[in-house]
């Protein structure tokens, strides 16, 4: 039997790439498996928060390696009443918000994993996972069996690894006693547009009364492009079955037309995707397997953002494995689970509380009005919205530091805004 590698990472998205980069740079032997061949598209809003940007920079990503990278400087938020407030992000202190197509971002991150020393096997689906006390045997199409000390399962919300281990995400039970299929906590539509107007160079968020606590967005891309979409909370006033019907009508609403402009054209068909946001009650680790990213249901339940959370969990998984070494799987599980709960669960619960206010027009109107009341609130709301600090920083004093809400952003040497 050949000597096991230190880790097999299943999934080449941000969580898997972050785990692979971190372990490879620590001198570990890492293999990345993904059923898709990269570059491949990933349905997403494409927005990058300040927290995500700092992590990407820490991993060594260079913004110029991502062709669609677009820096944003202002956030425009429209309340249910139609009032729009401009929230400025800091100038001259680095990047606090950016947009990048996932087809570009994920390919660049996976290339960084290769450059760091990880072996990337894309186009090979995982077919079997067998855990043993001292190793895991992973089967993959066209590869055969891989012996590894650990598996990092970063393979999406319907994680094949989780299913192969019999650890599907728990869901409610029908009256017949059968389990419902897990469909995530949010559902979103996305469509790329070209020839958008100059107003669409900013980040836009619309709190439309009929989709609360959901929202619509337009995020800028190079060459007059934009990622336009909307997301709803599953079980809310709008059903997922209604989204396809609502989408054309939403795009015709005057305040959205005013931003996109009269010449905006769809670049491709709309696409929909579910968003998993229940990191507080899923199994994060089992045996020698650690779940990361969407496989850990780690998205923010208020905004649906998941890239930053994916990076956090991928890096945390790598560090837990490094800390535990090859023979202490129980330590790896405990360190990883504690790290994810410390980094994400308090913020998850804070977001759940905030969602209650956004269920109603009055709450959403009041939130936008309070956030836009003064230059100080506008400036700091933008930083808070884009996770310059953790969502629940006010109630987690263990994470306070002397530069709270005053740190520079990321990529201080990034190219100028297109």
CSV table of C-alpha atoms in Angstrom, one decimal:
chain,number,residue,atom,x,y,z
A,1,UNK,CA,0.0,0.0,0.0
A,2,UNK,CA,1.4,3.4,-0.9
A,3,UNK,CA,1.8,6.0,1.8
A,4,UNK,CA,-1.4,8.0,2.3
A,5,UNK,CA,-1.5,11.6,1.3
A,6,UNK,CA,-2.1,14.1,4.1
A,7,UNK,CA,-5.5,15.2,2.7
A,8,UNK,CA,-7.9,14.7,-0.2
A,9,UNK,CA,-10.0,17.8,-0.8
A,10,UNK,CA,-13.2,17.1,-2.6
A,11,UNK,CA,-14.4,20.2,-4.4
A,12,UNK,CA,-12.3,22.9,-6.1
A,13,UNK,CA,-14.4,26.0,-5.2
A,14,UNK,CA,-13.3,28.6,-2.7
A,15,UNK,CA,-13.5,26.4,0.4
A,16,UNK,CA,-11.6,23.5,-1.2
A,17,UNK,CA,-9.0,25.7,-2.8
A,18,UNK,CA,-8.4,27.6,0.4
A,19,UNK,CA,-7.9,24.4,2.3
A,20,UNK,CA,-5.6,23.0,-0.4
A,21,UNK,CA,-3.5,26.2,-0.6
A,22,UNK,CA,-3.1,26.4,3.2
A,23,UNK,CA,-2.1,22.8,3.6
A,24,UNK,CA,0.2,22.7,0.6
A,25,UNK,CA,2.1,25.7,1.8
A,26,UNK,CA,2.6,24.0,5.1
A,27,UNK,CA,4.3,21.2,3.3
A,28,UNK,CA,1.5,18.7,3.2
A,29,UNK,CA,0.7,16.3,0.4
A,30,UNK,CA,-2.7,17.4,-0.9
A,31,UNK,CA,-5.0,16.1,-3.7
A,32,UNK,CA,-8.0,18.1,-5.0
A,33,UNK,CA,-10.8,16.3,-6.7
A,34,UNK,CA,-13.7,17.9,-8.5
A,35,UNK,CA,-16.2,16.3,-10.9
A,36,UNK,CA,-16.2,19.5,-13.0
A,37,UNK,CA,-13.4,20.7,-15.3
A,38,UNK,CA,-12.2,24.2,-14.6
A,39,UNK,CA,-12.8,26.9,-15.5
A,40,UNK,CA,-16.5,26.2,-14.8
A,41,UNK,CA,-19.3,28.6,-13.9
A,42,UNK,CA,-20.9,28.7,-10.5
A,43,UNK,CA,-24.2,30.4,-10.0
A,44,UNK,CA,-23.6,33.2,-7.5
A,45,UNK,CA,-24.1,36.9,-6.9
A,46,UNK,CA,-20.3,37.3,-7.5
A,47,UNK,CA,-20.0,39.8,-4.6
A,48,UNK,CA,-16.9,39.8,-2.4
A,49,UNK,CA,-17.1,41.3,1.1
A,50,UNK,CA,-14.2,43.0,2.9
A,51,UNK,CA,-13.8,39.9,5.0
A,52,UNK,CA,-13.5,37.7,1.9
A,53,UNK,CA,-11.1,40.1,0.3
A,54,UNK,CA,-8.7,40.0,3.2
A,55,UNK,CA,-8.8,36.2,3.2
A,56,UNK,CA,-8.2,36.1,-0.6
A,57,UNK,CA,-5.2,38.5,-0.2
A,58,UNK,CA,-3.9,36.4,2.7
A,59,UNK,CA,-4.0,33.3,0.4
A,60,UNK,CA,-1.9,35.1,-2.1
A,61,UNK,CA,-4.5,35.8,-4.8
A,62,UNK,CA,-3.7,38.7,-7.1
A,63,UNK,CA,-6.7,40.6,-8.3
A,64,UNK,CA,-5.1,40.9,-11.8
A,65,UNK,CA,-5.3,37.1,-12.1
A,66,UNK,CA,-9.1,37.4,-12.2
A,67,UNK,CA,-10.2,38.9,-15.5
A,68,UNK,CA,-13.6,40.1,-14.4
A,69,UNK,CA,-12.4,41.7,-11.1
A,70,UNK,CA,-14.3,44.9,-10.5
A,71,UNK,CA,-13.7,47.2,-7.4
A,72,UNK,CA,-16.8,48.9,-6.0
A,73,UNK,CA,-16.6,52.1,-3.9
A,74,UNK,CA,-20.3,52.9,-3.0
A,75,UNK,CA,-23.3,50.8,-2.0
A,76,UNK,CA,-26.8,52.1,-3.0
A,77,UNK,CA,-29.6,50.7,-0.9
A,78,UNK,CA,-33.2,51.3,-1.7
A,79,UNK,CA,-35.9,50.9,1.0
A,80,UNK,CA,-39.4,49.5,0.4
A,81,UNK,CA,-40.7,53.1,0.3
A,82,UNK,CA,-38.4,53.9,-2.6
A,83,UNK,CA,-36.0,56.0,-0.7
A,84,UNK,CA,-32.4,55.4,-1.8
A,85,UNK,CA,-29.3,56.0,0.3
A,86,UNK,CA,-25.7,56.0,-0.9
A,87,UNK,CA,-23.4,54.3,1.6
A,88,UNK,CA,-19.7,55.2,0.8
A,89,UNK,CA,-16.9,52.8,1.4
A,90,UNK,CA,-13.6,54.2,2.5
A,91,UNK,CA,-11.4,55.8,-0.1
A,92,UNK,CA,-7.6,55.3,-0.4
A,93,UNK,CA,-7.5,52.5,2.1
A,94,UNK,CA,-7.7,49.5,-0.1
A,95,UNK,CA,-10.6,47.5,-1.5
A,96,UNK,CA,-13.7,47.0,0.7
A,97,UNK,CA,-16.0,45.5,-1.9
A,98,UNK,CA,-15.5,43.8,-5.2
A,99,UNK,CA,-17.3,41.7,-7.8
A,100,UNK,CA,-15.8,38.9,-9.8
A,101,UNK,CA,-17.4,36.2,-11.9
A,102,UNK,CA,-17.1,32.9,-10.2
A,103,UNK,CA,-15.9,31.2,-13.4
A,104,UNK,CA,-12.8,33.5,-13.2
A,105,UNK,CA,-12.4,33.6,-9.4
A,106,UNK,CA,-12.6,29.9,-8.8
A,107,UNK,CA,-10.2,29.1,-11.7
A,108,UNK,CA,-7.7,31.6,-10.3
A,109,UNK,CA,-7.9,30.1,-6.8
A,110,UNK,CA,-7.6,26.6,-8.0
A,111,UNK,CA,-4.5,27.6,-10.1
A,112,UNK,CA,-3.1,29.1,-6.9
A,113,UNK,CA,-3.6,25.7,-5.2
A,114,UNK,CA,-1.6,24.1,-8.1
A,115,UNK,CA,1.1,26.7,-7.8
A,116,UNK,CA,1.3,26.1,-4.0
A,117,UNK,CA,2.0,22.4,-4.6
A,118,UNK,CA,-1.4,20.7,-4.5
A,119,UNK,CA,-2.2,18.1,-7.1
A,120,UNK,CA,-5.5,19.0,-8.8
A,121,UNK,CA,-7.6,16.3,-10.5
A,122,UNK,CA,-10.5,18.1,-12.0
A,123,UNK,CA,-13.1,16.1,-14.1
A,124,UNK,CA,-13.1,13.2,-11.6
A,125,UNK,CA,-16.2,12.6,-9.5
A,126,UNK,CA,-15.9,10.9,-6.1
A,127,UNK,CA,-17.6,7.5,-6.1
A,128,UNK,CA,-16.8,6.1,-2.7
A,129,UNK,CA,-15.5,7.1,0.7
A,130,UNK,CA,-14.5,4.5,3.3
A,131,UNK,CA,-13.3,5.7,6.7
A,132,UNK,CA,-10.9,3.7,8.8
A,133,UNK,CA,-9.3,4.4,12.1
A,134,UNK,CA,-6.0,5.5,10.5
A,135,UNK,CA,-7.0,6.6,7.0
A,136,UNK,CA,-9.7,7.3,4.5
A,137,UNK,CA,-10.0,5.5,1.2
A,138,UNK,CA,-11.5,7.7,-1.5
A,139,UNK,CA,-12.7,6.3,-4.9
A,140,UNK,CA,-12.9,8.6,-7.9
A,141,UNK,CA,-13.9,8.1,-11.5
A,142,UNK,CA,-10.8,7.6,-13.7
A,143,UNK,CA,-8.5,7.7,-10.8
A,144,UNK,CA,-9.2,4.6,-8.7
A,145,UNK,CA,-8.6,4.6,-5.0
A,146,UNK,CA,-6.7,7.3,-3.1
A,147,UNK,CA,-5.4,6.7,0.5
A,148,UNK,CA,-5.5,9.8,2.7
A,149,UNK,CA,-5.2,10.7,6.3
A,150,UNK,CA,-8.1,13.2,6.1
A,151,UNK,CA,-10.8,14.3,3.7
A,152,UNK,CA,-12.0,17.9,3.4
A,153,UNK,CA,-15.5,17.8,1.9
A,154,UNK,CA,-16.0,21.1,0.1
A,155,UNK,CA,-18.4,19.6,-2.4
A,156,UNK,CA,-21.5,21.7,-2.2
A,157,UNK,CA,-24.8,21.7,-0.2
A,158,UNK,CA,-25.7,18.3,-1.6
A,159,UNK,CA,-22.3,17.0,-0.7
A,160,UNK,CA,-21.7,13.6,-2.3
A,161,UNK,CA,-19.2,12.8,0.5
A,162,UNK,CA,-21.8,13.5,3.1
A,163,UNK,CA,-24.2,11.2,1.4
A,164,UNK,CA,-21.6,8.5,0.9
A,165,UNK,CA,-21.0,8.6,4.7
A,166,UNK,CA,-24.8,8.5,5.5
A,167,UNK,CA,-24.8,12.0,7.0
A,168,UNK,CA,-27.3,13.9,4.8
A,169,UNK,CA,-28.4,17.3,6.2
A,170,UNK,CA,-31.4,16.7,8.5
A,171,UNK,CA,-34.7,18.1,7.2
A,172,UNK,CA,-38.3,18.1,8.3
A,173,UNK,CA,-40.4,15.0,8.0
A,174,UNK,CA,-43.6,14.6,5.9
A,175,UNK,CA,-46.7,13.2,7.5
A,176,UNK,CA,-45.9,9.9,5.8
A,177,UNK,CA,-42.7,9.6,7.8
A,178,UNK,CA,-40.4,10.1,4.8
A,179,UNK,CA,-37.7,12.8,4.9
A,180,UNK,CA,-37.9,15.9,2.8
A,181,UNK,CA,-35.0,16.7,0.5
A,182,UNK,CA,-32.9,19.5,1.8
A,183,UNK,CA,-33.5,22.6,-0.3
A,184,UNK,CA,-31.6,25.3,1.6
A,185,UNK,CA,-32.8,28.3,3.5
A,186,UNK,CA,-32.8,30.7,0.6
A,187,UNK,CA,-33.3,30.6,-3.2
A,188,UNK,CA,-31.9,33.0,-5.7
A,189,UNK,CA,-32.0,34.0,-9.4
A,190,UNK,CA,-29.1,35.4,-11.3
A,191,UNK,CA,-28.7,36.8,-14.8
A,192,UNK,CA,-25.8,38.6,-16.5
A,193,UNK,CA,-26.5,41.8,-18.4
A,194,UNK,CA,-24.5,43.9,-20.8
A,195,UNK,CA,-24.7,47.6,-21.9
A,196,UNK,CA,-26.0,48.7,-18.5
A,197,UNK,CA,-26.2,52.4,-17.7
A,198,UNK,CA,-23.6,54.4,-15.7
A,199,UNK,CA,-25.7,54.1,-12.5
A,200,UNK,CA,-25.0,50.4,-12.5
A,201,UNK,CA,-21.3,51.0,-11.8
A,202,UNK,CA,-22.3,51.1,-8.1
A,203,UNK,CA,-23.4,48.1,-6.0
A,204,UNK,CA,-27.2,48.3,-5.8
A,205,UNK,CA,-29.6,46.6,-3.3
A,206,UNK,CA,-33.3,46.9,-3.5
A,207,UNK,CA,-35.6,45.9,-0.7
A,208,UNK,CA,-38.8,45.3,-2.7
A,209,UNK,CA,-41.9,45.1,-0.5
A,210,UNK,CA,-43.3,41.9,-2.0
A,211,UNK,CA,-40.1,39.9,-1.7
A,212,UNK,CA,-39.1,40.8,1.9
A,213,UNK,CA,-37.0,39.6,3.7
A,214,UNK,CA,-35.4,39.0,0.4
A,215,UNK,CA,-33.9,41.6,-1.9
A,216,UNK,CA,-32.8,42.3,-5.5
A,217,UNK,CA,-29.3,43.4,-6.5
A,218,UNK,CA,-27.2,44.7,-9.3
A,219,UNK,CA,-23.4,44.2,-9.0
A,220,UNK,CA,-21.1,45.8,-11.6
A,221,UNK,CA,-18.8,43.9,-13.9
A,222,UNK,CA,-16.3,45.2,-16.5
A,223,UNK,CA,-17.2,46.5,-19.9
A,224,UNK,CA,-20.7,47.7,-19.0
A,225,UNK,CA,-21.7,44.4,-17.5
A,226,UNK,CA,-23.7,43.5,-14.3
A,227,UNK,CA,-24.7,40.6,-12.3
A,228,UNK,CA,-28.4,41.2,-11.6
A,229,UNK,CA,-30.6,39.0,-9.4
A,230,UNK,CA,-32.9,38.5,-6.4
A,231,UNK,CA,-33.1,36.2,-3.5
A,232,UNK,CA,-35.9,35.1,-1.3
A,233,UNK,CA,-36.2,33.2,2.0
A,234,UNK,CA,-37.7,29.8,1.5
A,235,UNK,CA,-41.1,29.6,3.1
A,236,UNK,CA,-41.7,33.4,2.8
A,237,UNK,CA,-44.3,35.4,1.0
A,238,UNK,CA,-42.9,34.4,-2.4
A,239,UNK,CA,-42.5,30.8,-3.3
A,240,UNK,CA,-39.6,29.4,-5.3
A,241,UNK,CA,-42.2,28.3,-7.9
A,242,UNK,CA,-43.2,32.0,-8.3
A,243,UNK,CA,-39.6,33.3,-8.9
A,244,UNK,CA,-39.5,32.5,-12.6
A,245,UNK,CA,-42.8,34.3,-13.2
A,246,UNK,CA,-41.8,37.3,-11.0
A,247,UNK,CA,-38.4,37.8,-12.6
A,248,UNK,CA,-39.4,39.6,-15.8
A,249,UNK,CA,-41.8,41.8,-13.9
A,250,UNK,CA,-39.1,42.7,-11.4
A,251,UNK,CA,-36.8,43.8,-14.1
A,252,UNK,CA,-39.4,46.2,-15.5
A,253,UNK,CA,-39.9,48.0,-12.2
A,254,UNK,CA,-39.0,51.7,-12.7
A,255,UNK,CA,-36.3,52.0,-10.1
A,256,UNK,CA,-34.5,49.0,-11.4
A,257,UNK,CA,-34.9,50.1,-15.0
A,258,UNK,CA,-33.5,53.5,-14.0
A,259,UNK,CA,-30.3,51.8,-12.8
A,260,UNK,CA,-29.8,49.3,-15.6
A,261,UNK,CA,-30.6,51.8,-18.3
A,262,UNK,CA,-32.6,51.5,-21.5
A,263,UNK,CA,-29.9,49.7,-23.4
A,264,UNK,CA,-29.4,46.8,-20.9
A,265,UNK,CA,-29.5,43.4,-22.6
A,266,UNK,CA,-29.4,39.9,-21.1
A,267,UNK,CA,-26.1,38.3,-21.8
A,268,UNK,CA,-27.4,34.8,-21.1
A,269,UNK,CA,-30.4,33.0,-19.6
A,270,UNK,CA,-31.3,33.4,-15.9
A,271,UNK,CA,-30.2,30.6,-13.6
A,272,UNK,CA,-31.4,29.7,-10.1
A,273,UNK,CA,-29.7,28.1,-7.1
A,274,UNK,CA,-30.5,27.2,-3.5
A,275,UNK,CA,-28.5,28.7,-0.6
A,276,UNK,CA,-27.7,26.6,2.5
A,277,UNK,CA,-27.5,28.6,5.8
A,278,UNK,CA,-27.7,26.4,8.8
A,279,UNK,CA,-24.1,26.1,10.0
A,280,UNK,CA,-25.4,26.2,13.6
A,281,UNK,CA,-27.0,22.7,13.5
A,282,UNK,CA,-25.2,20.6,10.8
A,283,UNK,CA,-22.6,17.9,11.4
A,284,UNK,CA,-19.3,19.7,10.7
A,285,UNK,CA,-17.0,16.7,11.1
A,286,UNK,CA,-17.2,12.9,11.2
A,287,UNK,CA,-14.4,10.4,11.5
A,288,UNK,CA,-11.5,11.8,9.4
A,289,UNK,CA,-13.8,14.0,7.3
A,290,UNK,CA,-14.3,17.8,7.8
A,291,UNK,CA,-17.1,19.6,5.9
A,292,UNK,CA,-16.5,23.1,4.6
A,293,UNK,CA,-18.2,25.8,2.6
A,294,UNK,CA,-21.7,24.9,1.3
A,295,UNK,CA,-21.2,21.4,2.5
A,296,UNK,CA,-21.2,22.9,6.0
A,297,UNK,CA,-24.2,25.1,5.2
A,298,UNK,CA,-22.1,28.0,6.1
A,299,UNK,CA,-23.7,30.9,4.1
A,300,UNK,CA,-24.9,34.0,5.8
A,301,UNK,CA,-28.7,33.6,6.4
A,302,UNK,CA,-29.3,37.4,6.1
A,303,UNK,CA,-27.6,38.1,2.7
A,304,UNK,CA,-26.9,34.7,1.3
A,305,UNK,CA,-23.3,35.5,0.9
A,306,UNK,CA,-21.1,32.4,1.1
A,307,UNK,CA,-17.6,33.1,-0.4
A,308,UNK,CA,-16.2,34.6,2.8
A,309,UNK,CA,-17.7,31.8,4.9
A,310,UNK,CA,-16.3,29.2,2.4
A,311,UNK,CA,-12.8,30.6,2.8
A,312,UNK,CA,-13.1,30.7,6.6
A,313,UNK,CA,-14.1,27.1,6.8
A,314,UNK,CA,-11.6,25.9,4.3
A,315,UNK,CA,-8.7,27.6,6.0
A,316,UNK,CA,-10.0,26.4,9.4
A,317,UNK,CA,-10.1,22.8,8.2
A,318,UNK,CA,-6.6,23.0,6.9
A,319,UNK,CA,-5.3,24.5,10.2
A,320,UNK,CA,-7.2,21.9,12.3
A,321,UNK,CA,-5.5,19.1,10.3
A,322,UNK,CA,-2.1,20.7,10.6
A,323,UNK,CA,-2.6,21.1,14.4
A,324,UNK,CA,-3.8,17.5,15.0
A,325,UNK,CA,-1.3,15.7,12.8
A,326,UNK,CA,-2.0,12.4,11.1
A,327,UNK,CA,-2.8,10.4,14.2
A,328,UNK,CA,-5.3,12.5,16.2
A,329,UNK,CA,-8.4,12.7,14.2
A,330,UNK,CA,-10.5,13.4,17.2
A,331,UNK,CA,-8.4,16.5,17.9
A,332,UNK,CA,-8.9,17.6,14.3
A,333,UNK,CA,-12.6,17.3,14.5
A,334,UNK,CA,-12.8,19.2,17.8
A,335,UNK,CA,-10.5,22.0,16.8
A,336,UNK,CA,-12.3,22.5,13.5
A,337,UNK,CA,-15.8,22.4,15.0
A,338,UNK,CA,-14.8,24.9,17.7
A,339,UNK,CA,-13.2,27.2,15.2
A,340,UNK,CA,-16.2,27.3,12.9
A,341,UNK,CA,-18.6,27.8,15.8
A,342,UNK,CA,-16.4,30.6,17.1
A,343,UNK,CA,-16.0,32.3,13.7
A,344,UNK,CA,-19.5,31.9,12.3
A,345,UNK,CA,-22.2,30.7,14.6
A,346,UNK,CA,-22.6,34.0,16.6
A,347,UNK,CA,-22.8,35.9,13.3
A,348,UNK,CA,-25.3,33.4,12.0
A,349,UNK,CA,-27.5,33.9,15.0
A,350,UNK,CA,-27.2,37.7,14.8
A,351,UNK,CA,-28.3,37.5,11.1
A,352,UNK,CA,-31.3,35.4,12.0
A,353,UNK,CA,-32.4,38.1,14.5
A,354,UNK,CA,-31.9,40.8,11.9
A,355,UNK,CA,-34.0,38.9,9.3
A,356,UNK,CA,-37.0,39.2,11.6
A,357,UNK,CA,-36.9,43.0,11.2
A,358,UNK,CA,-36.6,42.6,7.4
A,359,UNK,CA,-39.8,40.5,7.1
A,360,UNK,CA,-41.9,43.7,7.2
A,361,UNK,CA,-41.8,46.9,5.2
A,362,UNK,CA,-41.7,49.0,8.4
A,363,UNK,CA,-38.7,47.2,9.6
A,364,UNK,CA,-36.8,47.5,6.3
A,365,UNK,CA,-37.7,51.2,6.0
A,366,UNK,CA,-36.6,51.9,9.5
A,367,UNK,CA,-33.4,50.0,9.0
A,368,UNK,CA,-32.4,52.0,5.9
A,369,UNK,CA,-33.5,55.3,7.5
A,370,UNK,CA,-31.4,54.7,10.7
A,371,UNK,CA,-28.4,53.5,8.7
A,372,UNK,CA,-28.6,56.6,6.5
A,373,UNK,CA,-29.2,59.1,9.2
A,374,UNK,CA,-25.7,60.7,9.4
A,375,UNK,CA,-22.4,60.6,7.6
A,376,UNK,CA,-21.0,58.4,10.4
A,377,UNK,CA,-23.9,55.9,10.2
A,378,UNK,CA,-23.7,55.7,6.4
A,379,UNK,CA,-19.9,55.2,6.4
A,380,UNK,CA,-20.0,52.5,9.1
A,381,UNK,CA,-23.1,50.8,7.9
A,382,UNK,CA,-21.4,50.2,4.5
A,383,UNK,CA,-18.4,48.6,6.3
A,384,UNK,CA,-20.7,46.5,8.5
A,385,UNK,CA,-22.8,45.4,5.6
A,386,UNK,CA,-19.7,44.2,3.7
A,387,UNK,CA,-18.3,42.4,6.8
A,388,UNK,CA,-15.4,44.6,7.5
A,389,UNK,CA,-15.9,43.1,10.9
A,390,UNK,CA,-17.9,40.0,11.8
A,391,UNK,CA,-21.6,40.5,11.8
A,392,UNK,CA,-22.0,40.0,15.6
A,393,UNK,CA,-18.9,41.9,16.6
A,394,UNK,CA,-20.9,44.1,19.0
A,395,UNK,CA,-21.9,41.1,21.1
A,396,UNK,CA,-18.7,39.0,20.9
A,397,UNK,CA,-16.2,41.1,22.9
A,398,UNK,CA,-13.6,38.3,22.5
A,399,UNK,CA,-13.2,39.5,18.9
A,400,UNK,CA,-12.8,43.1,19.7
A,401,UNK,CA,-9.5,44.8,18.8
A,402,UNK,CA,-8.0,48.3,18.9
A,403,UNK,CA,-8.6,48.9,15.2
A,404,UNK,CA,-12.3,48.0,15.2
A,405,UNK,CA,-14.0,49.5,12.0
A,406,UNK,CA,-10.8,51.4,11.2
A,407,UNK,CA,-8.6,48.8,9.5
A,408,UNK,CA,-7.6,49.2,5.9
A,409,UNK,CA,-9.2,47.1,3.3
A,410,UNK,CA,-7.5,44.5,1.1
A,411,UNK,CA,-5.4,44.8,-2.1
A,412,UNK,CA,-4.0,48.2,-1.4
A,413,UNK,CA,-2.2,48.0,-4.8
A,414,UNK,CA,-5.2,46.8,-6.8
A,415,UNK,CA,-5.9,48.3,-10.2
A,416,UNK,CA,-8.3,51.3,-10.3
A,417,UNK,CA,-12.1,50.9,-10.7
A,418,UNK,CA,-13.0,50.3,-14.4
